[in-house]
Coordinates of C-alpha atoms in Angstrom, one line a residue:
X82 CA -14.6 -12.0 -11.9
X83 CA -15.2 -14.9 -9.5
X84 CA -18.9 -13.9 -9.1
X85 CA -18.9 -13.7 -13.1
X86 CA -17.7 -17.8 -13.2
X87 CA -20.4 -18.6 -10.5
X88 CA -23.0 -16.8 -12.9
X89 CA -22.6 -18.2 -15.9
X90 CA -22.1 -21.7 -14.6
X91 CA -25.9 -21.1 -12.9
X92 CA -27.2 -20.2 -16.4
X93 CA -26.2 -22.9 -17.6
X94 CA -26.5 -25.4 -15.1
X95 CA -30.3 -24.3 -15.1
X96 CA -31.1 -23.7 -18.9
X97 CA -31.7 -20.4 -18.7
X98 CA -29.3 -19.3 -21.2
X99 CA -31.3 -18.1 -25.0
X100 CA -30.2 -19.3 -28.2
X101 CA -29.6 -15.5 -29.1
X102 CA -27.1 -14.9 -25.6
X103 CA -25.5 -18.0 -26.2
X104 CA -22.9 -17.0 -28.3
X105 CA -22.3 -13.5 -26.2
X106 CA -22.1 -15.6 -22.8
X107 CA -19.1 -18.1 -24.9
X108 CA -17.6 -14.9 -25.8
X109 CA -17.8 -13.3 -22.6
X110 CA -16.2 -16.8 -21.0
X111 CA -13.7 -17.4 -22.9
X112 CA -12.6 -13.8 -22.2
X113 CA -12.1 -14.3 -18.4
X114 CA -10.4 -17.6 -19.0
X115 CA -8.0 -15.8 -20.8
X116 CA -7.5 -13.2 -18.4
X117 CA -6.9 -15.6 -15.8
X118 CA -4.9 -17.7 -18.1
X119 CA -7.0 -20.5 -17.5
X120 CA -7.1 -21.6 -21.8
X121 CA -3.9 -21.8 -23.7
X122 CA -4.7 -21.0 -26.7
X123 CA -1.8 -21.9 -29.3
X124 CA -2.1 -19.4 -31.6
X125 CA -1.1 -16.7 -29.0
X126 CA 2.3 -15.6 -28.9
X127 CA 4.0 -16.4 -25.6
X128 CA 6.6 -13.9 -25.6
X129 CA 6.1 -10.7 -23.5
X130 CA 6.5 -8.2 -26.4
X131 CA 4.5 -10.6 -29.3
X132 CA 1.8 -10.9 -26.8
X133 CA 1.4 -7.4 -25.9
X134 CA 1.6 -6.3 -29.8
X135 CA -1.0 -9.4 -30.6
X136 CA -3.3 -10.3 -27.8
X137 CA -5.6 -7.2 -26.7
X138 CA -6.5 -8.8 -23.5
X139 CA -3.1 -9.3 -22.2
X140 CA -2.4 -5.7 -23.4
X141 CA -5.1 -4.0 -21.6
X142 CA -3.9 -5.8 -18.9
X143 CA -0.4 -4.1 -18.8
X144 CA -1.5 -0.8 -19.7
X145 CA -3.9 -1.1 -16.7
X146 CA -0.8 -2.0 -14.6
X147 CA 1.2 0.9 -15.5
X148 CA -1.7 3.1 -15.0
X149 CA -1.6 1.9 -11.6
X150 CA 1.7 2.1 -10.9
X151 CA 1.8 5.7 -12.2
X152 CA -1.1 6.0 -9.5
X153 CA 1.1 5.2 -6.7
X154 CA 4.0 6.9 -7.8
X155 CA 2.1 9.9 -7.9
X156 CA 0.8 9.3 -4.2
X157 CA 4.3 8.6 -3.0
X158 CA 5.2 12.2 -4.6
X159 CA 2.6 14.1 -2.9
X160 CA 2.9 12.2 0.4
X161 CA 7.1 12.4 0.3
X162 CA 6.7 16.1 -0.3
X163 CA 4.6 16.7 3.2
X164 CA 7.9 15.5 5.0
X165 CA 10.9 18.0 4.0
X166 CA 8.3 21.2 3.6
X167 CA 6.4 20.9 7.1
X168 CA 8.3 23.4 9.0
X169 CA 7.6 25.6 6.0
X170 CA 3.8 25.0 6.0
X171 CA 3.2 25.9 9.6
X172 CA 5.0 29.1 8.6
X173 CA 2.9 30.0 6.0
X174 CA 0.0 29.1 7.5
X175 CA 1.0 30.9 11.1
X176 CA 1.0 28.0 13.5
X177 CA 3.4 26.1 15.8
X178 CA 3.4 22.7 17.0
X179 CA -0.7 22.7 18.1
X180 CA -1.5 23.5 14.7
X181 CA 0.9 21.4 12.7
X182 CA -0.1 18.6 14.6
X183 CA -3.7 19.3 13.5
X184 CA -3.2 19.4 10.3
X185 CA -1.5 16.5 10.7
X186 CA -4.4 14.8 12.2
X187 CA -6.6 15.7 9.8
X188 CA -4.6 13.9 6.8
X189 CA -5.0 11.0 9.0
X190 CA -8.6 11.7 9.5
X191 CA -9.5 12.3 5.8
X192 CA -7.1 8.9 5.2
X193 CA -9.0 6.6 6.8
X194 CA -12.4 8.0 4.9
X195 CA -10.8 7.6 1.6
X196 CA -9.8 4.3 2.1
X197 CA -13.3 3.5 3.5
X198 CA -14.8 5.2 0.6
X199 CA -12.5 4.2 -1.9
X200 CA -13.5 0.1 -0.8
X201 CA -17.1 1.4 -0.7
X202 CA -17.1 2.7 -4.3
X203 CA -14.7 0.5 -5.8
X204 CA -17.8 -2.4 -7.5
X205 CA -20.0 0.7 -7.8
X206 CA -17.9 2.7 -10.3
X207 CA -14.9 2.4 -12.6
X208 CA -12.0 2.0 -11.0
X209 CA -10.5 3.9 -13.5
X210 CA -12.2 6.8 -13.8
X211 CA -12.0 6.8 -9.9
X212 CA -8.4 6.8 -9.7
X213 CA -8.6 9.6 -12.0
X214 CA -10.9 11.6 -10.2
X215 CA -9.0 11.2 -6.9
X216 CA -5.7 12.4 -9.0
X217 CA -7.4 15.3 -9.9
X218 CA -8.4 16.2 -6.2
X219 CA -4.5 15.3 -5.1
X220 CA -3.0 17.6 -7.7
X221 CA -5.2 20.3 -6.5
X222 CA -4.9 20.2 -2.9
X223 CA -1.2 19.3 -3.4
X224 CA -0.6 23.0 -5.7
X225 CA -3.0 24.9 -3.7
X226 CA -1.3 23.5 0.1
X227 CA 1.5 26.0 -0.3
X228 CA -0.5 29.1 -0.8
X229 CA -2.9 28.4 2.1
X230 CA -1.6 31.2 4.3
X231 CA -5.6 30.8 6.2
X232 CA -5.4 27.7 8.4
X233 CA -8.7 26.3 8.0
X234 CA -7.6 26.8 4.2
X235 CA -4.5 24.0 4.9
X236 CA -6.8 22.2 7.4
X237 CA -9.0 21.4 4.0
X238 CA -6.1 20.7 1.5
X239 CA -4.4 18.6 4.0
X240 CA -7.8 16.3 4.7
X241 CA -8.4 15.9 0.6
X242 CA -4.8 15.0 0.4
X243 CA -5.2 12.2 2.8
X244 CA -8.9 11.2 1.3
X245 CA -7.3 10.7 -2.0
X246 CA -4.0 9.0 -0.6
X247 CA -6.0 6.5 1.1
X248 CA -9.3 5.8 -1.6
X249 CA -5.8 5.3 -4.3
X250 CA -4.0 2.9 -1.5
X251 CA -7.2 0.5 -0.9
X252 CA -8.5 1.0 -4.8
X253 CA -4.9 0.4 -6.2
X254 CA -4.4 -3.0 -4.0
X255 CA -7.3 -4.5 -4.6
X256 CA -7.6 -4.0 -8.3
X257 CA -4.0 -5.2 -9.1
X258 CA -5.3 -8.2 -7.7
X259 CA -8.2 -8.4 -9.4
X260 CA -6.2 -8.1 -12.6
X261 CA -3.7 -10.6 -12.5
X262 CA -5.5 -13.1 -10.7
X263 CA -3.0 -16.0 -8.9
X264 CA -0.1 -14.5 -11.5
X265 CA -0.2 -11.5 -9.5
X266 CA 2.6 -11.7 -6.9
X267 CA 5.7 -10.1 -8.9
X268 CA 2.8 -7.3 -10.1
X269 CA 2.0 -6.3 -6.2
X270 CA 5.7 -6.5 -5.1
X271 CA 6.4 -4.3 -8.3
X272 CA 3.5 -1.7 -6.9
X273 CA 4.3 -1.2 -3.4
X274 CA 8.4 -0.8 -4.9
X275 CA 7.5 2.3 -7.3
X276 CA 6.0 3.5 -3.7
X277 CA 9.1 3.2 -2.1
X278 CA 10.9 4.9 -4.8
X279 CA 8.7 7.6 -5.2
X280 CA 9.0 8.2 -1.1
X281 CA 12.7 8.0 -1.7
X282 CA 13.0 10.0 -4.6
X283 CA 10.7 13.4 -3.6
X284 CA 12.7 14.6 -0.6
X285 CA 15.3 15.4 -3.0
X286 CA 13.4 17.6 -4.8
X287 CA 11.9 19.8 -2.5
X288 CA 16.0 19.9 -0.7
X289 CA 16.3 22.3 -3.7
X290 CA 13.7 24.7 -3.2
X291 CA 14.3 24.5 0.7
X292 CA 15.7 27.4 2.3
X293 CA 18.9 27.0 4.8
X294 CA 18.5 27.6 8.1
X295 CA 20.2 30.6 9.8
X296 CA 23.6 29.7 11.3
X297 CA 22.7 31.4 14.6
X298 CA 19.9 28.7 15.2
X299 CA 20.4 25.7 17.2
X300 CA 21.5 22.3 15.9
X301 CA 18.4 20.8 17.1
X302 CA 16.3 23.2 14.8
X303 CA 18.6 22.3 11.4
X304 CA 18.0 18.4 12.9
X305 CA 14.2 18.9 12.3
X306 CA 14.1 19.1 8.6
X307 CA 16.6 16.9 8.4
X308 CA 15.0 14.0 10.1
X309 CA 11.7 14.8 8.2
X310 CA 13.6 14.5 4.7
X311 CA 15.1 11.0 5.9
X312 CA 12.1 10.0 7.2
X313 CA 9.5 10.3 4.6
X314 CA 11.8 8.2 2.5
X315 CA 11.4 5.0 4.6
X316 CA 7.4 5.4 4.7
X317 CA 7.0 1.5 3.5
X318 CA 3.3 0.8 4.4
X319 CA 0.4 3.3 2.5
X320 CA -0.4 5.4 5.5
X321 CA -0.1 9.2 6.1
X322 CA -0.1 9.0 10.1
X323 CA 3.8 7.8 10.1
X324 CA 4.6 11.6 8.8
X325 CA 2.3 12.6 12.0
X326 CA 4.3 10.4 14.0
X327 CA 7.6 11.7 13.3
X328 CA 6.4 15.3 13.6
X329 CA 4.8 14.8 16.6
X330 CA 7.9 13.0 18.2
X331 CA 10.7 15.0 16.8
X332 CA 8.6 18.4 17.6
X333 CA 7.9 17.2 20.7
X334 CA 11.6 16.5 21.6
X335 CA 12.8 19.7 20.2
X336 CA 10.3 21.5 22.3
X337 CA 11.8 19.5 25.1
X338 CA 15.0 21.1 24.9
X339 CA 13.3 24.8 24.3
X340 CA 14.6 24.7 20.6
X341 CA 11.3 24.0 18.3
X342 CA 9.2 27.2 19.9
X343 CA 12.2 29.0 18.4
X344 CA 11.4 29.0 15.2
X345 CA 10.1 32.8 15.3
X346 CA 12.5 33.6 17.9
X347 CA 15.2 32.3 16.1
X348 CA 14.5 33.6 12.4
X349 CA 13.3 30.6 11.0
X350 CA 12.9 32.1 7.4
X351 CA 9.9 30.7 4.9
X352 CA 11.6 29.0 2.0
X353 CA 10.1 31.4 -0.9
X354 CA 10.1 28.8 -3.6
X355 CA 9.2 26.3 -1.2
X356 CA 5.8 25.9 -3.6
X357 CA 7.8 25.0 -6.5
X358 CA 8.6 21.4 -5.5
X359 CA 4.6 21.6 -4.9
X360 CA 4.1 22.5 -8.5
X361 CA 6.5 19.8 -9.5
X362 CA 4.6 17.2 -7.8
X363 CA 1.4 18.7 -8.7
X364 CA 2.1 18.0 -12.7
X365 CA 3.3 14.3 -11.9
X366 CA -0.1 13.6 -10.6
X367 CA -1.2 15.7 -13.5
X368 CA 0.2 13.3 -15.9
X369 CA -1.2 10.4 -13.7
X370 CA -4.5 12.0 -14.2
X371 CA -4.2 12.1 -17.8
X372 CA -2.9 8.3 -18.1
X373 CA -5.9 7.3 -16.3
X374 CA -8.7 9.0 -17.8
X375 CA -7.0 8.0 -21.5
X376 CA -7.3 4.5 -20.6
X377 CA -11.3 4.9 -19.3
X378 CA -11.7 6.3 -22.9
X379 CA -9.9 3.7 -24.5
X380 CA -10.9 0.1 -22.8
X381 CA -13.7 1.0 -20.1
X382 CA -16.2 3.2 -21.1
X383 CA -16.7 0.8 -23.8
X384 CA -17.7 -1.8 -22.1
X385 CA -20.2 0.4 -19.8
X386 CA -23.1 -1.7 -19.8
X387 CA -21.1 -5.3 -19.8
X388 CA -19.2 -4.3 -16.6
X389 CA -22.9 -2.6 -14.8
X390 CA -24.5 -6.4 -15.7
X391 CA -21.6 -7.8 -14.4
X392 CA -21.7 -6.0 -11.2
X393 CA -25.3 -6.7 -10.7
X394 CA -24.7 -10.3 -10.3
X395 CA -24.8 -11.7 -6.8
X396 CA -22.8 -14.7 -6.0
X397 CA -25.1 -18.3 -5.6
X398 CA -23.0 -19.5 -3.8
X399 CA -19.7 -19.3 -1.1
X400 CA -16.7 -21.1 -1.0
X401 CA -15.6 -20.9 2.3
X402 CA -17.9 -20.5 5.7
X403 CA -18.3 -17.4 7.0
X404 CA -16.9 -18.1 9.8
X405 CA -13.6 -19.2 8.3
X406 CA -13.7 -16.0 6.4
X407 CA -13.8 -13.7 9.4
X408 CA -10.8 -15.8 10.6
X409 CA -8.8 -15.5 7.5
X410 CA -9.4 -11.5 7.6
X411 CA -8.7 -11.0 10.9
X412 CA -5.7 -13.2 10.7
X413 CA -4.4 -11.0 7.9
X414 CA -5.6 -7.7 9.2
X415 CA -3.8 -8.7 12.6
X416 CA 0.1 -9.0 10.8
X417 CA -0.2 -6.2 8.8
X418 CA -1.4 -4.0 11.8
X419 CA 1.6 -6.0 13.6
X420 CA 4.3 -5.2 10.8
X421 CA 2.7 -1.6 9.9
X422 CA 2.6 -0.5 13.7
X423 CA 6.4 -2.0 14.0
X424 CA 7.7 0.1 11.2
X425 CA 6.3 3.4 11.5
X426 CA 6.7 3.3 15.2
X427 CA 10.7 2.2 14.9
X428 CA 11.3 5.1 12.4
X429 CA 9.2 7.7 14.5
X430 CA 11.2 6.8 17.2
X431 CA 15.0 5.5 15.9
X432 CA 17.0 9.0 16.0
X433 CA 15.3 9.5 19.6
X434 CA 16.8 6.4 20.7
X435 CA 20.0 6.5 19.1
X436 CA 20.2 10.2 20.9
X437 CA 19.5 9.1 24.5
X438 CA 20.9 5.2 24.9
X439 CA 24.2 6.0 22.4
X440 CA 24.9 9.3 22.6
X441 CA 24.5 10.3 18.9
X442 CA 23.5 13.2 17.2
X443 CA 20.2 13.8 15.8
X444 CA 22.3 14.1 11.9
X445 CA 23.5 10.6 13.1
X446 CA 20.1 9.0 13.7
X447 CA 18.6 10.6 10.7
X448 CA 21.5 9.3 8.5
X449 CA 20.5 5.5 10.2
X450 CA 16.8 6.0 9.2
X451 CA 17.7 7.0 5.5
X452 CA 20.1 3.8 5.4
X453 CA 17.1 2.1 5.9
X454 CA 15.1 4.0 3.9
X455 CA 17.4 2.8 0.7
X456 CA 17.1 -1.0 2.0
X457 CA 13.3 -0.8 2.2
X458 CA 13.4 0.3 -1.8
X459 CA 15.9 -2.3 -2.4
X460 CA 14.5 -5.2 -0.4
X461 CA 11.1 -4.5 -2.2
X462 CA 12.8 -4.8 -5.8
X463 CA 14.8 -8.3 -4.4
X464 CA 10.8 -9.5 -3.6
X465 CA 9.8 -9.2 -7.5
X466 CA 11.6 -11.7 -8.4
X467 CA 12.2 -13.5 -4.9
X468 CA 8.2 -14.1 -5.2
X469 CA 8.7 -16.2 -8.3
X470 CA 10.7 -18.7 -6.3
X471 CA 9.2 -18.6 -2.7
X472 CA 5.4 -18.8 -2.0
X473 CA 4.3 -15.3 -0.1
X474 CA 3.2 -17.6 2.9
X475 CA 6.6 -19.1 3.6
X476 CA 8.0 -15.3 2.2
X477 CA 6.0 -13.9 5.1
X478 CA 7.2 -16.4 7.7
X479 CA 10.5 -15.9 6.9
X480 CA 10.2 -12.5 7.1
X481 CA 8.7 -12.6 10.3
X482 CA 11.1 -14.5 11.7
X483 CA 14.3 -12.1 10.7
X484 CA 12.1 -9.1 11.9
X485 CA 11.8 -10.8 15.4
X486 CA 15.9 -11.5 15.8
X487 CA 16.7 -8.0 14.8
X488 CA 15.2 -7.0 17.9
X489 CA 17.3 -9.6 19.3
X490 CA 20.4 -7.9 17.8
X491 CA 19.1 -4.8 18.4
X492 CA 18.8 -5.2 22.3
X493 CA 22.5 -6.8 22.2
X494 CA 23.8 -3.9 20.9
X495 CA 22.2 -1.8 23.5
X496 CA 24.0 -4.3 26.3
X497 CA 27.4 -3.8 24.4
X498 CA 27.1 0.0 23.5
X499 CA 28.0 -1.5 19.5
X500 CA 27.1 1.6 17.3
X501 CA 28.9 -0.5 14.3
X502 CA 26.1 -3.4 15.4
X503 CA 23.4 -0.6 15.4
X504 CA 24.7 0.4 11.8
X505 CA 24.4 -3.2 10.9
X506 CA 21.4 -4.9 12.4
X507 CA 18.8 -1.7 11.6
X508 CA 18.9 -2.3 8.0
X509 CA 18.3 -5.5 8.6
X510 CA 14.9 -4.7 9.2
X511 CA 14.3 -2.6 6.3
X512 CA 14.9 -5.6 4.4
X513 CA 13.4 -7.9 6.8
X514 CA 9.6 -6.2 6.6
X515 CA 9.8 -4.8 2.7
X516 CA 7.5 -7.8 1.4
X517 CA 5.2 -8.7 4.0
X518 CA 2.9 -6.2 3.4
X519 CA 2.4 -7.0 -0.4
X520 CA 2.6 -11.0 0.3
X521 CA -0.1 -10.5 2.8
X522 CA -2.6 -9.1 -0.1
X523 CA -1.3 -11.8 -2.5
X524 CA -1.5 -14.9 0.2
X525 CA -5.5 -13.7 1.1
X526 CA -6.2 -13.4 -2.5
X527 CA -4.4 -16.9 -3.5
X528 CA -6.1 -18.7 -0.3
X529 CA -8.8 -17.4 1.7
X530 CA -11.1 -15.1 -1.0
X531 CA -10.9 -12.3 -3.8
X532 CA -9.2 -9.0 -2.7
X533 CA -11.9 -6.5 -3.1
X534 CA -11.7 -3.0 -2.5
X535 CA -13.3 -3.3 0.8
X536 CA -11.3 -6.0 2.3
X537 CA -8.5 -3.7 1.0
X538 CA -10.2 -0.8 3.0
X539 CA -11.2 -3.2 6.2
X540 CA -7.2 -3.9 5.6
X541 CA -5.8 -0.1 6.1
X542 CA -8.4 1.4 8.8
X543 CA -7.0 -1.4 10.6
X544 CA -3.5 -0.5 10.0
X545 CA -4.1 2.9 10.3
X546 CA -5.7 2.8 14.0
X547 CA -2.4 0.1 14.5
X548 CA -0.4 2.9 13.6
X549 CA -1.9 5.8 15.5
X550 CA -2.1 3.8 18.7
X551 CA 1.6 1.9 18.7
X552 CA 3.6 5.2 19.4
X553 CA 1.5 6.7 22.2
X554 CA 2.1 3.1 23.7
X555 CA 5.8 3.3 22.9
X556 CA 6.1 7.1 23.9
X557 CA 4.8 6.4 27.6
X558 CA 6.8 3.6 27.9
X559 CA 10.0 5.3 27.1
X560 CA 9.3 8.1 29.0
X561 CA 7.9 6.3 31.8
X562 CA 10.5 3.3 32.7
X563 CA 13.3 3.0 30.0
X564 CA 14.8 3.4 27.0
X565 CA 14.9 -0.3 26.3
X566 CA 11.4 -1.0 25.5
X567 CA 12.1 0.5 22.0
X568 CA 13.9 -3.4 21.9
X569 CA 11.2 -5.0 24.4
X570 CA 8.2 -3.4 22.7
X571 CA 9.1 -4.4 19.4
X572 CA 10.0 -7.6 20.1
X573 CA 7.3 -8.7 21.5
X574 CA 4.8 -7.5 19.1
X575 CA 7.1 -9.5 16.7
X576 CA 6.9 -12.6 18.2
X577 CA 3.0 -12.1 18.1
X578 CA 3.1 -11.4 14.7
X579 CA 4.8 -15.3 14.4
X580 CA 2.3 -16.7 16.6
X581 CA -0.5 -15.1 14.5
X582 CA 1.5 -16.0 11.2
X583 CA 1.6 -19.4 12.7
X584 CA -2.2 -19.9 13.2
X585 CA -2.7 -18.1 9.7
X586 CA -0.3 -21.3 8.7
X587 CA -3.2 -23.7 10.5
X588 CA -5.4 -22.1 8.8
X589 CA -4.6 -22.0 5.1
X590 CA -4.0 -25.7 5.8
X591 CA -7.0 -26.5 6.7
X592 CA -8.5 -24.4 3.7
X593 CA -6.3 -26.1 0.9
X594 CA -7.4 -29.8 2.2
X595 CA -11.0 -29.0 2.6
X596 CA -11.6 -26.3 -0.2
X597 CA -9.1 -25.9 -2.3
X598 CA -7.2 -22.6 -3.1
X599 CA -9.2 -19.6 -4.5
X600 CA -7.7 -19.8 -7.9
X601 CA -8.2 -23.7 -8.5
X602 CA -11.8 -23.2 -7.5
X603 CA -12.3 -20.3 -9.9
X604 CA -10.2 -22.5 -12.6
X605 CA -12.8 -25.6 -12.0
X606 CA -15.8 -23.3 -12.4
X607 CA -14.5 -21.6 -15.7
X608 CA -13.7 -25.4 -17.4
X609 CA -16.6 -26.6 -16.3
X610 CA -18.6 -23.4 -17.6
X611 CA -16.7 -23.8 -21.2
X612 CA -17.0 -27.2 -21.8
X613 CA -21.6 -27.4 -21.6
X614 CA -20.9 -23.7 -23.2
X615 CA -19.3 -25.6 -26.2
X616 CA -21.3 -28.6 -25.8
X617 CA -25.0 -26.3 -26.1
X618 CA -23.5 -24.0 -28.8
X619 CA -22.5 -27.5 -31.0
X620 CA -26.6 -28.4 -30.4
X621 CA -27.5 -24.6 -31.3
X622 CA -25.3 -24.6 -34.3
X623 CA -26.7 -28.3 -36.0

């Protein structure tokens, strides 16, 4: 929409505007200032319900944001599902470890191009009729992943699933954004909260359909499904590698101990309804799909041609440097790697560390990471409203902060063997990193420039390769030296994620007092557009 302002202010700046577009180009205005809530206009009703039932603007603008929270609640189904059924899917499929681990790696794969391609196509196309699309593709592939007994067959399913996982992360992110404008903070929070509910909330369906396993196997085998349930519940950030992560290190620890190549040996039996949770999940993307593709038919393909013009237009001129913009992404890009890597790294790797330095069991260190699970959920429903009252810069800091001196707390309890301070201080950090990721999308939009799709997508391929690289780093340090650089690890990448928040600080700073914010600009632009808009349709209309 900020390319729209620059336009329209060029037309008229340069008299290029016809008597007979006038009127349209006022209309079309006056629009956007409303969507941005740049006009107040005293005849609209203020009150949530009045204005949905009396301002059409406002209410495509909450329809849109249920569609996309239905979008992510429908990716956190399918993604939460993955978790709990794995040890079933390399049974039906016929592999062990080497082949879960490649299908594993393939949903990371095929995340990473859907995020790309999601940013690529996200000005190009409707972004509603490609969220539908990639909700079609993810009910398929999730319905059809169960019956894949070929493995090239679940290699396939698995990379779509990922594809459409990641194009709805970057195409989601970008366009709440885009549709709220600077009132957009509680809206984001909101979004990345149905995703931790929907993560939270799946493993409980597919317990049912789960078969038990046999009494004679080990207690490291009945750990393993177990530790996947608890684990795809605390999967904060928008990533499918954190469910490779935990496979690879749980597997790889059971297969340590000579227990995980038991799972034939042992009489690891197939759950035969296993595919019912499947279908489940399969018809809430369904009804996703349909949500989606009722609203294209309602509000966008009507305005087909209006939104190709718009696209067209190419921006006169920039509001920051270019070189200040590379700063400002990398800046952002660098805490969310920071924060992502942290988190799905600490939770690959919390019931292995509780196991070695206290002694627990595996049920014990699973039970920890769904703890924190339940405070990620909660922590990101506290943001919705804490956002209203602290900026998501000073949010972030904050956050930052209490993520560092958990791994303060963290290392004290390791000195003084506290498995009540363990209990305590890990939590902690589920609450500690549940809004950064959200407030980082928020503070670049606010500040620096527009959150497009691909900045979104520039966003996750970082985070992604954050996330695939942190626990082979972690893994051979562990294995390698000692326990404790699960503390030292993480808390030094924390205090680099201050010192990079801290520059970031510098550096929105420095933007305000030179440029302004990226909404004040955009509010000059559209005042300044209205007022000769009003001015040269008074001359048209004497």
């Amino acid at each position: 929409m900020f390319i729209i302002y620059r336009y329209i202010y060029f037309l008229v700046m340069s008299s290029i505007l016809s008597d007979s577009n006038m009127s349209l180009a006022f209309q079309s205005n006056h629009d956007i200032s409303r969507k941005h809530d740049v006009v107040d206009t005293p005849d609209v009703p203020t009150t949530f319900c009045s204005r949905i039932r009396h301002d059409p603007i406002y209410r495509k603008k909450i329809l849109n944001t249920m569609c996309l929270y239905g979008s992510f609640l429908g990716m956190s189904f399918a993604k939460g599902q993955i978790g709990p059924s794995f040890l079933d899917l390399q049974a039906i499929s016929g592999v062990g470890l080497k082949g879960g681990s490649g299908m594993l790696t393939t949903m990371y794969i095929g995340y990473m191009f859907g995020a790309l391609l999601g940013g690529f196509l996200y000005d190009k196309f409707k972004r509603s009729l490609l969220l539908a699309h990639s909700k079609f593709i993810l009910a398929c592939a999730t319905v059809v992943i169960p019956w894949c007994s070929i493995y090239w067959l679940m290699v396939v399913a698995f990379f779509f699933l990922g594809a459409t996982v990641g194009a709805t992360d970057a195409i989601c992110n970008a366009e709440i954004q885009f549709i709220w404008g600077k009132d957009g903070r509680r809206f984001m929070q909101c979004l990345h909260f149905m995703y931790s509910f929907g993560v939270a909330v799946t493993p409980l369906i597919a317990i049912i359909f789960l078969e038990q396993v046999p009494d004679s196997t080990s207690s490291d085998i009945q750990a393993i499904p177990d530790y996947e349930i608890n684990y795809t519940a605390i999967n904060s950030t928008n990533s499918l590698n954190t469910s490779e992560e935990l496979s690879l290190s749980t597997h790889g620890n059971a297969s340590r101990n000579g227990s995980f190549t038991s799972i034939k040996d042992n009489g690891f039996v197939r759950s035969p309804d296993i595919y019912k949770a499947f279908i489940i999940t399969g018809c809430v993307v369904m009804v996703v799909f349909v949500m989606q593709i009722m609203f294209f038919f309602r509000y966008d393909r009507k305005s087909k041609m209006k939104q190709k013009a718009s696209e067209s237009i190419t921006e006169t001129k920039s509001r920051l440097p270019l070189f200040t913009k590379v700063q400002a992404i990398l800046h952002m890009a660098g805490i969310l790697a920071l924060i992502c890597g942290i988190d799905d790294t600490l939770v690959s790797f919390l019931a292995t560390f509780c196991v070695k330095e206290f002694d627990w069991t595996k049920t014990q260190g699973s039970l920890l990471t769904s703890l924190t699970c339940f405070v990620v959920a909660v922590g990101r429903f506290i943001s919705i409203f804490l956002v209203g009252i602290i900026s998501p810069v000073n949010l972030v800091g904050l956050h930052a902060i209490l993520t560092m001196l958990v791994f303060v707390g963290t290392y004290i309890c390791v000195l003084y063997k506290s498995d009540l301070g363990l209990w305590i201080i890990m939590p902690i950090f589920g609450y500690a990193k549940a809004p950064i990721f959200a407030c980082i999308f928020t503070w670049t939009d606010e500040v620096f420039l527009t959150v497009t799709g691909r900045i979104s997508s520039m966003f996750f391929l970082v985070i992604t390769t954050s996330m695939a690289i942190n626990p082979l780093i972690l893994g051979f340090l562990m294995d390698n030296f000692s326990n404790l650089w699960f503390c030292y690890l993480f808390f030094g990448e924390s205090v680099l994620m201050i010192l990079l928040f801290c520059s970031a600080y510098l550096l929105t700073r420095r933007v305000k007092r030179l440029y302004g914010t990226n909404h004040d600009d955009e509010t000059i632009e559209v005042k300044t557009a209205e007022n000769l808009l009003d001015q040269n349709h008074d001359i048209v209309s004497q």
